[in-house]
GROMACS .gro file of C-alpha atoms in nm:
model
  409
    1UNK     CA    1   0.574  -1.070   1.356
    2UNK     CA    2   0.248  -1.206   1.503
    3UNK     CA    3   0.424  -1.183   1.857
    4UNK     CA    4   0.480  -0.802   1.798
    5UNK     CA    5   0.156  -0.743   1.706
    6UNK     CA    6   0.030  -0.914   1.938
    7UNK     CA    7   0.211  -0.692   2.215
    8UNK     CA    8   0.148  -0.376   2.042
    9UNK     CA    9  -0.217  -0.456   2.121
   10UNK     CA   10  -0.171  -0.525   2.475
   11UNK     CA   11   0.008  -0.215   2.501
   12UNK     CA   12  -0.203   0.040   2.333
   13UNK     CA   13  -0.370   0.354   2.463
   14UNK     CA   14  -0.688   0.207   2.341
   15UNK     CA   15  -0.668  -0.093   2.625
   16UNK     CA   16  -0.599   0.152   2.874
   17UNK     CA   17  -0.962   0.350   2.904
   18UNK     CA   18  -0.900   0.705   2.884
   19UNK     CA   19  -0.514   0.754   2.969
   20UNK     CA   20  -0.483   1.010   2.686
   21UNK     CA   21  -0.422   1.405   2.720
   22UNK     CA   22  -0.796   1.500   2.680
   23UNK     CA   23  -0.755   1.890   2.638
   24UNK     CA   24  -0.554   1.806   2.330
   25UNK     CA   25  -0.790   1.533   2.163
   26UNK     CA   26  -1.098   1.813   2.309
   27UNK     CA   27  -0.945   2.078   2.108
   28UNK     CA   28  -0.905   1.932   1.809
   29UNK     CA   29  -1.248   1.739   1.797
   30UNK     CA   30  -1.354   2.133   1.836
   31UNK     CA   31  -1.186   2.230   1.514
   32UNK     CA   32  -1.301   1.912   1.347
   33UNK     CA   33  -1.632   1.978   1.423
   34UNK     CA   34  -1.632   2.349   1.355
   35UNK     CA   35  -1.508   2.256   1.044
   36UNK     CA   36  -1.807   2.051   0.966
   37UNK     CA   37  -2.009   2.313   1.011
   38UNK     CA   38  -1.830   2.579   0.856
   39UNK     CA   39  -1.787   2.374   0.516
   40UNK     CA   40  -2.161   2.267   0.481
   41UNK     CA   41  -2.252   2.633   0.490
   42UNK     CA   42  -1.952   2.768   0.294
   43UNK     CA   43  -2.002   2.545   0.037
   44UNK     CA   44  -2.340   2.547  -0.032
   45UNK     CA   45  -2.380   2.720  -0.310
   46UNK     CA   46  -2.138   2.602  -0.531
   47UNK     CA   47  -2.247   2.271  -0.460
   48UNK     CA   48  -2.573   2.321  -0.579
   49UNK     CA   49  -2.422   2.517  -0.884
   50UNK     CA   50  -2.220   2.250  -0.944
   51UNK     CA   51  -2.359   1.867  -0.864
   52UNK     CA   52  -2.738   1.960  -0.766
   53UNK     CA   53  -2.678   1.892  -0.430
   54UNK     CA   54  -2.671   2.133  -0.152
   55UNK     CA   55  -2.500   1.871   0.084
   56UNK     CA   56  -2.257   1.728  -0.178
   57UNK     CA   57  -1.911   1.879  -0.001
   58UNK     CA   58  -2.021   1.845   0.329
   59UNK     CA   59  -2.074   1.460   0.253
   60UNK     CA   60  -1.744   1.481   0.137
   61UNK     CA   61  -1.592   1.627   0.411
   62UNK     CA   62  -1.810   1.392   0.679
   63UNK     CA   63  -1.637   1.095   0.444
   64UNK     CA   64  -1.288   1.250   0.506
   65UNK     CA   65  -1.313   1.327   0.854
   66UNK     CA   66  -1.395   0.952   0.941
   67UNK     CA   67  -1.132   0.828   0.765
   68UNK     CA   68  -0.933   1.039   0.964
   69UNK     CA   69  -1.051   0.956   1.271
   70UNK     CA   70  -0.984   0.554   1.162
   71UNK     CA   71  -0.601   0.684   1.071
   72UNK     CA   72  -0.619   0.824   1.403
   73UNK     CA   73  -0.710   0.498   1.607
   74UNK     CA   74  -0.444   0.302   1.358
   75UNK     CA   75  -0.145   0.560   1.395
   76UNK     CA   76  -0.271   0.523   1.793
   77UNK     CA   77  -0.141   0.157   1.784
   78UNK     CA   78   0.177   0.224   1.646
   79UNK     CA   79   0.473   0.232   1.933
   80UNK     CA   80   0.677   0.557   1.886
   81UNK     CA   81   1.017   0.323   1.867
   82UNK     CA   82   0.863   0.216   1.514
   83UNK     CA   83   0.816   0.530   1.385
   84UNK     CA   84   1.239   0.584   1.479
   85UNK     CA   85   1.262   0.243   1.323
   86UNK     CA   86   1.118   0.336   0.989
   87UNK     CA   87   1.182   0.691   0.974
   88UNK     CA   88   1.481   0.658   0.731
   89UNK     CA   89   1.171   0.414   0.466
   90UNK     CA   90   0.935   0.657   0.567
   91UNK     CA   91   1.128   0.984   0.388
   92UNK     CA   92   1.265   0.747   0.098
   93UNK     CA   93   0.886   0.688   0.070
   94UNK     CA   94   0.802   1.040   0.046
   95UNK     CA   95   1.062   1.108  -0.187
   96UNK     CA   96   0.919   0.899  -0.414
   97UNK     CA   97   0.543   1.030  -0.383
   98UNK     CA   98   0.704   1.366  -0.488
   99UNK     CA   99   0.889   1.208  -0.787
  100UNK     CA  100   0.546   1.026  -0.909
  101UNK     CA  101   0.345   1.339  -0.902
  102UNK     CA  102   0.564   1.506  -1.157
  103UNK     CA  103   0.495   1.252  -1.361
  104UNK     CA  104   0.275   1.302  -1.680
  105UNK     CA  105  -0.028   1.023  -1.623
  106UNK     CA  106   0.003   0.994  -1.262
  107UNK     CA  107   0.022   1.300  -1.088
  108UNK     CA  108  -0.309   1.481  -1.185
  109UNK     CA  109  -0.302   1.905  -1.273
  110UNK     CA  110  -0.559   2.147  -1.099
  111UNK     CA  111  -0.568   2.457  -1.170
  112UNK     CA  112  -0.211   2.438  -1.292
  113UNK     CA  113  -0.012   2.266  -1.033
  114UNK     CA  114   0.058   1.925  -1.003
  115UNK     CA  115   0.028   1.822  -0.643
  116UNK     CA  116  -0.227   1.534  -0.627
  117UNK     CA  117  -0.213   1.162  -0.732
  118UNK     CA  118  -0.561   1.070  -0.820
  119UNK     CA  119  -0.707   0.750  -0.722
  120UNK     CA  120  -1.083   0.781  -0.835
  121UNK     CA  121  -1.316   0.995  -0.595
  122UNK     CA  122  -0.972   1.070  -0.359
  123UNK     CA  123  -0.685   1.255  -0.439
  124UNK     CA  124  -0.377   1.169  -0.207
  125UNK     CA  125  -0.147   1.520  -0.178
  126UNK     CA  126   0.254   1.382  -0.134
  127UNK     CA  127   0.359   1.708  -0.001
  128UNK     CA  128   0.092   1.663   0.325
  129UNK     CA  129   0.285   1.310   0.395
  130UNK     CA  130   0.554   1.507   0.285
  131UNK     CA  131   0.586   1.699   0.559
  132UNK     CA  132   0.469   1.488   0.838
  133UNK     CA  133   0.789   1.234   0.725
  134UNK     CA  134   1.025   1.493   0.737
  135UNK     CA  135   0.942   1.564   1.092
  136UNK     CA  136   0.978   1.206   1.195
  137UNK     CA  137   1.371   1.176   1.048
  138UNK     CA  138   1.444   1.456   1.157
  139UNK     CA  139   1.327   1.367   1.483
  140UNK     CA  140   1.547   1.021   1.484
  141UNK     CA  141   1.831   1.230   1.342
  142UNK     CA  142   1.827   1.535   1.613
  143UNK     CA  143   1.817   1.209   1.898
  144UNK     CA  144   2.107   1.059   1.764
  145UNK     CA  145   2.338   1.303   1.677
  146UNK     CA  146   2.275   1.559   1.962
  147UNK     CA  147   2.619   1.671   2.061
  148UNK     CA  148   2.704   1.648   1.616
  149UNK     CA  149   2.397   1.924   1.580
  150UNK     CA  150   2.489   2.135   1.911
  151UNK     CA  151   2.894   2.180   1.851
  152UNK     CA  152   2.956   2.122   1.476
  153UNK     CA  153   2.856   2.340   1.125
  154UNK     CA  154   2.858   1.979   0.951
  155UNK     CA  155   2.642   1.813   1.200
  156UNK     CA  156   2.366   2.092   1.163
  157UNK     CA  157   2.405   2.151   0.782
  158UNK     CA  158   2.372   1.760   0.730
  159UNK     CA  159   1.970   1.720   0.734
  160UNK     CA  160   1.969   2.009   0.464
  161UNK     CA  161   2.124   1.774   0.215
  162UNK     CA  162   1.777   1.577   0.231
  163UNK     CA  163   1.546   1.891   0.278
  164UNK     CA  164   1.697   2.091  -0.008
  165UNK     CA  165   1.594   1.835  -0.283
  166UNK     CA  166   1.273   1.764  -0.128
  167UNK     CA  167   1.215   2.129  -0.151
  168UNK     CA  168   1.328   2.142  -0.494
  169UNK     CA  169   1.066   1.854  -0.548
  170UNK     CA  170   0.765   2.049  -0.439
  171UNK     CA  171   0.868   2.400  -0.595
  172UNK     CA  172   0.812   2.164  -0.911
  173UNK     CA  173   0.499   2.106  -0.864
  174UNK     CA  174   0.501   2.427  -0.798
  175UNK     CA  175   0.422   2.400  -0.391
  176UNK     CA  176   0.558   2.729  -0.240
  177UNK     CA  177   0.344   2.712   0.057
  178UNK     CA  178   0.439   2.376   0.196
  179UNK     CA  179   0.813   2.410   0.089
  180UNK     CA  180   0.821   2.743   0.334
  181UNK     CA  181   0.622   2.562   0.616
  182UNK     CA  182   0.835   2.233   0.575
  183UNK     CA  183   1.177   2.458   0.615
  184UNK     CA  184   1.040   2.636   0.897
  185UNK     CA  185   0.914   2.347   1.086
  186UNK     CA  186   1.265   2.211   1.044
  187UNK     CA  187   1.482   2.492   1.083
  188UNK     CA  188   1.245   2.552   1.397
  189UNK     CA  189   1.341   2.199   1.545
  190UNK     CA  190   1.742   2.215   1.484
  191UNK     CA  191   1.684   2.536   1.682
  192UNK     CA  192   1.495   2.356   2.012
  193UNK     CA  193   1.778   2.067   1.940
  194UNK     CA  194   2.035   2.295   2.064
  195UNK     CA  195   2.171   2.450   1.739
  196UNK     CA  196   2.383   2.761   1.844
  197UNK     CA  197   2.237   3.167   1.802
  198UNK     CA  198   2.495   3.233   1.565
  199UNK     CA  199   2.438   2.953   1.311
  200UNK     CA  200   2.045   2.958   1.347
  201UNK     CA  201   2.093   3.369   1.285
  202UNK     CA  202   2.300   3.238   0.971
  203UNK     CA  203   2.054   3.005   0.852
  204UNK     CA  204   1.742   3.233   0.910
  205UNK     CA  205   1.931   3.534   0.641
  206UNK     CA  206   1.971   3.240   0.436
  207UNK     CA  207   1.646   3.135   0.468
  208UNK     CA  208   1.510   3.513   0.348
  209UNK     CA  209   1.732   3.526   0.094
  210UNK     CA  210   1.629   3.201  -0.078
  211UNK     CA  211   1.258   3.341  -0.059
  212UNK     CA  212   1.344   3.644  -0.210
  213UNK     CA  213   1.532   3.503  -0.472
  214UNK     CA  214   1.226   3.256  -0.551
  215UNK     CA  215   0.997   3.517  -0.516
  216UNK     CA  216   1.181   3.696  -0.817
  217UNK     CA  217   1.224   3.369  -1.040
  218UNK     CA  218   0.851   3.370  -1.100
  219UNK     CA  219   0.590   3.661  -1.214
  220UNK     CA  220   0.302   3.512  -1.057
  221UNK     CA  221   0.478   3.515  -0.724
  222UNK     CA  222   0.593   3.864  -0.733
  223UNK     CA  223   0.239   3.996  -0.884
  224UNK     CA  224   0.095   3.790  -0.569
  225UNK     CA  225   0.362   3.972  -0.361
  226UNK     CA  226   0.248   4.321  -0.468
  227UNK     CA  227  -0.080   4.272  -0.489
  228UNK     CA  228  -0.097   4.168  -0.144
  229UNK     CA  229  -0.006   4.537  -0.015
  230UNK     CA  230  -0.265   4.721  -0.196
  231UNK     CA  231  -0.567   4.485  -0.383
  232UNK     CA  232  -0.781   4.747  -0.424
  233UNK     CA  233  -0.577   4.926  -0.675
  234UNK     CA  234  -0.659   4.598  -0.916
  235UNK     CA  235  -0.988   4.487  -0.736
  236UNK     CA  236  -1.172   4.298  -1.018
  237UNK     CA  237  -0.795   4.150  -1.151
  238UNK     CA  238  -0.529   4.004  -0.962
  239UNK     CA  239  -0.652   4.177  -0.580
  240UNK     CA  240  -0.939   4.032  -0.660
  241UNK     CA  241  -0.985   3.713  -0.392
  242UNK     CA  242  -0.848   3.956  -0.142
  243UNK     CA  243  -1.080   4.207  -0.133
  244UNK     CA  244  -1.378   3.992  -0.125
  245UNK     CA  245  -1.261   3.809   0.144
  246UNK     CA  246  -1.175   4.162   0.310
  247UNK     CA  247  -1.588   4.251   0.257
  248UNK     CA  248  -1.654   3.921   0.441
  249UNK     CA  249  -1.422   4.033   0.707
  250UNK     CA  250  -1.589   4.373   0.687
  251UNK     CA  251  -1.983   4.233   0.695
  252UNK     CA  252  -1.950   3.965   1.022
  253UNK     CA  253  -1.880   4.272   1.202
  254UNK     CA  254  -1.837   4.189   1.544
  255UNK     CA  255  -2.126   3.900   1.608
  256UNK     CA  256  -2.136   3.818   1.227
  257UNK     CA  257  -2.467   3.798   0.990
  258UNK     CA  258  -2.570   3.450   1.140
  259UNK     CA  259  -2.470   3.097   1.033
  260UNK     CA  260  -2.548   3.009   0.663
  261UNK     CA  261  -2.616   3.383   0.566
  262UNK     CA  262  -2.271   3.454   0.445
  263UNK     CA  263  -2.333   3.633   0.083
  264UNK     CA  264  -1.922   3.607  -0.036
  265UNK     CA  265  -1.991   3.236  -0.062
  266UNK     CA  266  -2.252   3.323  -0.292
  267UNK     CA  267  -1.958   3.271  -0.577
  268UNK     CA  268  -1.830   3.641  -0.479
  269UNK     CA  269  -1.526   3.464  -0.280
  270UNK     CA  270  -1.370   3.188  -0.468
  271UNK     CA  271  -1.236   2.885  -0.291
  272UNK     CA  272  -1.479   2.980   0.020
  273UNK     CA  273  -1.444   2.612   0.118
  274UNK     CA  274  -1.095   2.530   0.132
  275UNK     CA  275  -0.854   2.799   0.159
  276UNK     CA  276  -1.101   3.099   0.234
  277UNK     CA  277  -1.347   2.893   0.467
  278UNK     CA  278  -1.197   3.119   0.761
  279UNK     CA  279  -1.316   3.441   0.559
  280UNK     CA  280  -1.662   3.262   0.530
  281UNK     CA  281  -1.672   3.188   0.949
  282UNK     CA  282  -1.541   3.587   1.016
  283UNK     CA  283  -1.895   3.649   0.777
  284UNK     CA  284  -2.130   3.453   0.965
  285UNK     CA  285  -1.976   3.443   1.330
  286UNK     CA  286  -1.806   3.762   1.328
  287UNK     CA  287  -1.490   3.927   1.516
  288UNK     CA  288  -1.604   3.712   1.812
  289UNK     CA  289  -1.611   3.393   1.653
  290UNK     CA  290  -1.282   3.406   1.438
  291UNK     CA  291  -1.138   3.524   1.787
  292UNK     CA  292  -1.245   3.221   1.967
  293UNK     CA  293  -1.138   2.993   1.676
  294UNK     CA  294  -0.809   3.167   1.698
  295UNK     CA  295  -0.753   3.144   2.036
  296UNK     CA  296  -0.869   2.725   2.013
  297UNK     CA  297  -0.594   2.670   1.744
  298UNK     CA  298  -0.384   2.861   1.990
  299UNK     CA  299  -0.449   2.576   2.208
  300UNK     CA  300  -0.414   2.315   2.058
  301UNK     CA  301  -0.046   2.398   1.924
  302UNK     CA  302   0.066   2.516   2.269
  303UNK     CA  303  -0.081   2.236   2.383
  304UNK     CA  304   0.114   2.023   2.147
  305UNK     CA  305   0.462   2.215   2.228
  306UNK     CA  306   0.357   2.155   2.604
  307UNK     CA  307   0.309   1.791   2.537
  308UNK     CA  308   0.703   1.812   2.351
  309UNK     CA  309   0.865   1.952   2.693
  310UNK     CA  310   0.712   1.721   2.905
  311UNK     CA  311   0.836   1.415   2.656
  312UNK     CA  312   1.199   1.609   2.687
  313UNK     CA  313   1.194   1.620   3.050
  314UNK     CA  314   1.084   1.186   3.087
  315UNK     CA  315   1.397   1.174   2.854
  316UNK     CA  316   1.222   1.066   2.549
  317UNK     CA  317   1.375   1.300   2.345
  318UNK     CA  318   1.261   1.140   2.023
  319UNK     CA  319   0.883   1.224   2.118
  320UNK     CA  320   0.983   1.552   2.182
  321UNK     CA  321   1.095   1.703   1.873
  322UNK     CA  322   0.839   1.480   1.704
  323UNK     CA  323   0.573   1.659   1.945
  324UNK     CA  324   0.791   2.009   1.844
  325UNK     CA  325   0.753   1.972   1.457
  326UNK     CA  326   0.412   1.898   1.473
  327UNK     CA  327   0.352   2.143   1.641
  328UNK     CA  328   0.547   2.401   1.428
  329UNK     CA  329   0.340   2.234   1.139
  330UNK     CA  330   0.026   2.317   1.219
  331UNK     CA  331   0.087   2.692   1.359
  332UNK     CA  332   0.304   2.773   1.082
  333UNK     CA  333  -0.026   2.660   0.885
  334UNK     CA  334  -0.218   2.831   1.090
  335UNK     CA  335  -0.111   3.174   1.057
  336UNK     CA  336  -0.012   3.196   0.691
  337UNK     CA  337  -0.375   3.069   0.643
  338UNK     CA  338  -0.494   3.360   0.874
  339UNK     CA  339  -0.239   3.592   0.709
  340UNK     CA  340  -0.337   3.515   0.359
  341UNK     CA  341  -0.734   3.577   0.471
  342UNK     CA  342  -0.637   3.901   0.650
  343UNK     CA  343  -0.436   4.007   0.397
  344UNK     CA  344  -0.136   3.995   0.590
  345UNK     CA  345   0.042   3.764   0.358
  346UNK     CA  346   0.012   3.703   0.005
  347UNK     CA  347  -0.194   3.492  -0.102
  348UNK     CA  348  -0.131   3.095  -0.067
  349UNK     CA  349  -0.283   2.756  -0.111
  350UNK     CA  350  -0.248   2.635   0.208
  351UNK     CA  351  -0.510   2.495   0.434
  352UNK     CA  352  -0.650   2.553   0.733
  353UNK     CA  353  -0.542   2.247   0.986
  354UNK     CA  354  -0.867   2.040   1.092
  355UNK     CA  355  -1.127   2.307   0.940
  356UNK     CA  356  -1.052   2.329   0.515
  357UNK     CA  357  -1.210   2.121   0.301
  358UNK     CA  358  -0.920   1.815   0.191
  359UNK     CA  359  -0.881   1.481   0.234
  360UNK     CA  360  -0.518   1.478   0.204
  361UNK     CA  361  -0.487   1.753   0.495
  362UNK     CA  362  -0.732   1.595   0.706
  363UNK     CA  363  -0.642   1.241   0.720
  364UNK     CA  364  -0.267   1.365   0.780
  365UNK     CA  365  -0.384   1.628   1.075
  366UNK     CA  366  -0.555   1.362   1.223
  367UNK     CA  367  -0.310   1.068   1.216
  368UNK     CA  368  -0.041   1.371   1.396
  369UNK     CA  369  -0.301   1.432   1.620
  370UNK     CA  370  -0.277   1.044   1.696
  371UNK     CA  371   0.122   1.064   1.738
  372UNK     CA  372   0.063   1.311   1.971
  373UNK     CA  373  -0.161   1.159   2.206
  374UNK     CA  374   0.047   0.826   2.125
  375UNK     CA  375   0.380   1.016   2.293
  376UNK     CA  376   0.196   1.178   2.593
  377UNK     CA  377   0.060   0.776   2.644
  378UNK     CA  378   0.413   0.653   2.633
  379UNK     CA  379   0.510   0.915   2.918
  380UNK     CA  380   0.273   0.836   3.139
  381UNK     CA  381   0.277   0.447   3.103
  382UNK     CA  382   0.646   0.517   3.166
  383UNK     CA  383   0.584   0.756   3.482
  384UNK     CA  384   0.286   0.566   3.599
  385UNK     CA  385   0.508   0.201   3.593
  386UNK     CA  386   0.825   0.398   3.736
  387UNK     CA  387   1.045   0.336   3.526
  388UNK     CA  388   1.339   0.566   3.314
  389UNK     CA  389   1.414   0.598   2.977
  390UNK     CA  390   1.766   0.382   2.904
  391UNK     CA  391   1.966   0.506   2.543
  392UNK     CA  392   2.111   0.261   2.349
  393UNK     CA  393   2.492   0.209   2.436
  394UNK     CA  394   2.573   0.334   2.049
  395UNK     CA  395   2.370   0.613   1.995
  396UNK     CA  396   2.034   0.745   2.195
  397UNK     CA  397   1.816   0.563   1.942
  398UNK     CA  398   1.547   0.397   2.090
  399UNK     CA  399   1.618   0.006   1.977
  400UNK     CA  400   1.342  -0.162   2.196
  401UNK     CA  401   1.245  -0.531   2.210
  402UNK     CA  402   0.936  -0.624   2.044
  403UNK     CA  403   0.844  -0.210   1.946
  404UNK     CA  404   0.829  -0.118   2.388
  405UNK     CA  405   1.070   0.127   2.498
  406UNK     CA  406   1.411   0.031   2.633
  407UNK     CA  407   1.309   0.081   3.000
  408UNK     CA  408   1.408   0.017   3.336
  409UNK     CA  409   1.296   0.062   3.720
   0.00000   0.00000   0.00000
């Protein structure tokens, strides 16, 4: 054990200067720090309402973002073979987060879901490490059983028999947000693994189907799903949140009414911190700042798919639908967070990667952003030493010595 430590030091981004893919790690220190900014002023108000303390969230969220940026420099030292290693502990483990939160006394209720386990000052979310474990098996699983997912119905219908109880887990708490995202990250990765136009076409009605029918099981969906098409016609009831974060669309204009003057955070918008900070940054930076923020988190997942095809094409294949989920993670965020602002989509609790106020979501976006920058290391230490990617005789599971890559000249 000491001797694989020991190695996983010596081979570590972090002992090789700057050998990581800058643009990537640029663009999302952007968000993180736009983020910053954007919750001290969006939240304010409600933190003077509410502790006395005009800095009280944004303390908070400083707190949050540096323990992200230590799970960052930890999930840096971590060898992608370990990740394949563990993958199979690593979902069991997330399966049982999911379990625990439904449990009276452990998981803890706001406002009426059950999706945090509270440990003092810090909530942990299971569905955030959810989600980020699910991508990891089926990472190991789509590298192993290529030519299984490619040429047979069983082979690509197998990783559903996991997914569909882990989706059944967080529509119990209820979680309808990260079950869709989850799904569609997934669905989107047996796609890029090869899985055939006329079973991904079969999946994808299924997949509509199953939201419609869920959408129907529950009244507070389907009042979410017509409100979304016409708040005004119940502005102060259920269109409510909406529309006021449709006036802060409406008063940033196109240069905004200058940082900290937003007046929706002034207790007219609730949530302005978390899942309506964007609303809050369209108020004070206007048309041309939500543009440019839009076009940055348009970056940084391109960048991340980008960073996915070059892992394919060294033959780490593993890294590369790792790299792809991720990726599909955070822009599937992305947009229904920008939907649900706009009014686009109905409205959703989920947050906005690297900028919403969360410790759960942050300290998980950050430790992906690690993985990332931990497979484009691996592919260049491999390119730089010249040497090739070598499967295992029994599968194309990476089973390295000592956590390295099985590699050769």
């Amino acid at each position: 054990m000491l001797s694989r430590l020991h190695k996983d030091r010596e081979s570590s981004p972090l002992r090789s200067g700057v050998d990581v893919d800058f643009p990537l790690l640029a663009g999302c220190l952007g968000l993180l720090g736009l983020g910053l900014v954007m919750i001290t002023s969006a939240s304010s108000e409600v933190a003077t309402a509410t502790t006395g303390n005009t800095l009280y969230y944004m303390i908070r969220h400083l707190i949050y973002i540096s323990l992200g940026l230590i799970a960052a420099t930890l999930t840096l030292l971590i060898p992608m073979a370990s990740w394949d290693r563990l993958s199979g502990k690593l979902l069991l483990a997330a399966f049982v987060l999911l379990v625990l939160v439904l449990v009276p006394g452990i998981g803890r209720e706001v406002n009426g879901s059950m999706r945090w386990i509270g440990f003092g000052f810090f909530n942990i979310q299971p569905s955030e490490l959810a989600k980020l474990f699910v991508v990891i098996y089926l990472a190991g699983y789509l590298e192993r059983r290529q030519e299984e997912v490619r040429e047979q119905w069983w082979g690509f219908f197998k990783p559903f028999v996991i997914l569909l109880p882990m989706a059944f887990l967080l529509l119990m708490e209820p979680d309808f947000g990260a079950t869709v995202i989850m799904m569609g990250a997934a669905v989107a990765m047996l796609f890029l693994g090869g899985v055939g136009l006329f079973r991904f076409g079969l999946m994808a009605i299924l997949a509509i189907f199953a939201v419609y029918v869920l959408a129907q099981t529950q009244e507070y969906r389907m009042q979410r799903l017509i409100t979304f098409t016409d708040p005004w016609a119940d502005q102060y009831g259920s269109g409510y949140q909406l529309t006021q974060a449709l006036i802060a669309f409406g008063r940033g204009d196109w240069l905004g009414v200058g940082l900290g003057n937003s007046v929706q955070k002034q207790f007219y918008l609730p949530e302005a911190h978390t899942d309506f900070v964007f609303s809050v940054l369209a108020e004070e930076l206007g048309m041309v700042g939500a543009l440019a923020t839009v076009a940055l988190f348009a970056f940084v997942g391109l960048r991340a798919l980008y960073l996915g095809l070059l892992a394919e094409r060294a033959g780490l294949f593993f890294g590369a639908y790792v790299s792809w989920g991720l990726a599909f993670l955070w822009i599937g965020q992305f947009l229904v967070n920008i939907g649900v602002n706009t009014g686009l989509l109905p409205t959703k609790g989920l947050t906005l990667p690297f900028l919403s106020y969360g410790g759960s979501s942050l300290v998980v976006t950050c430790a992906s952003m690690a993985i990332l920058l931990r497979i484009d290391w691996e592919r260049r230490r491999m390119l730089r030493e010249g040497r090739t990617y070598v499967p295992h005789p029994k599968s194309s599971r990476i089973e390295p010595e000592l956590g390295e890559e099985r590699l050769h000249d």
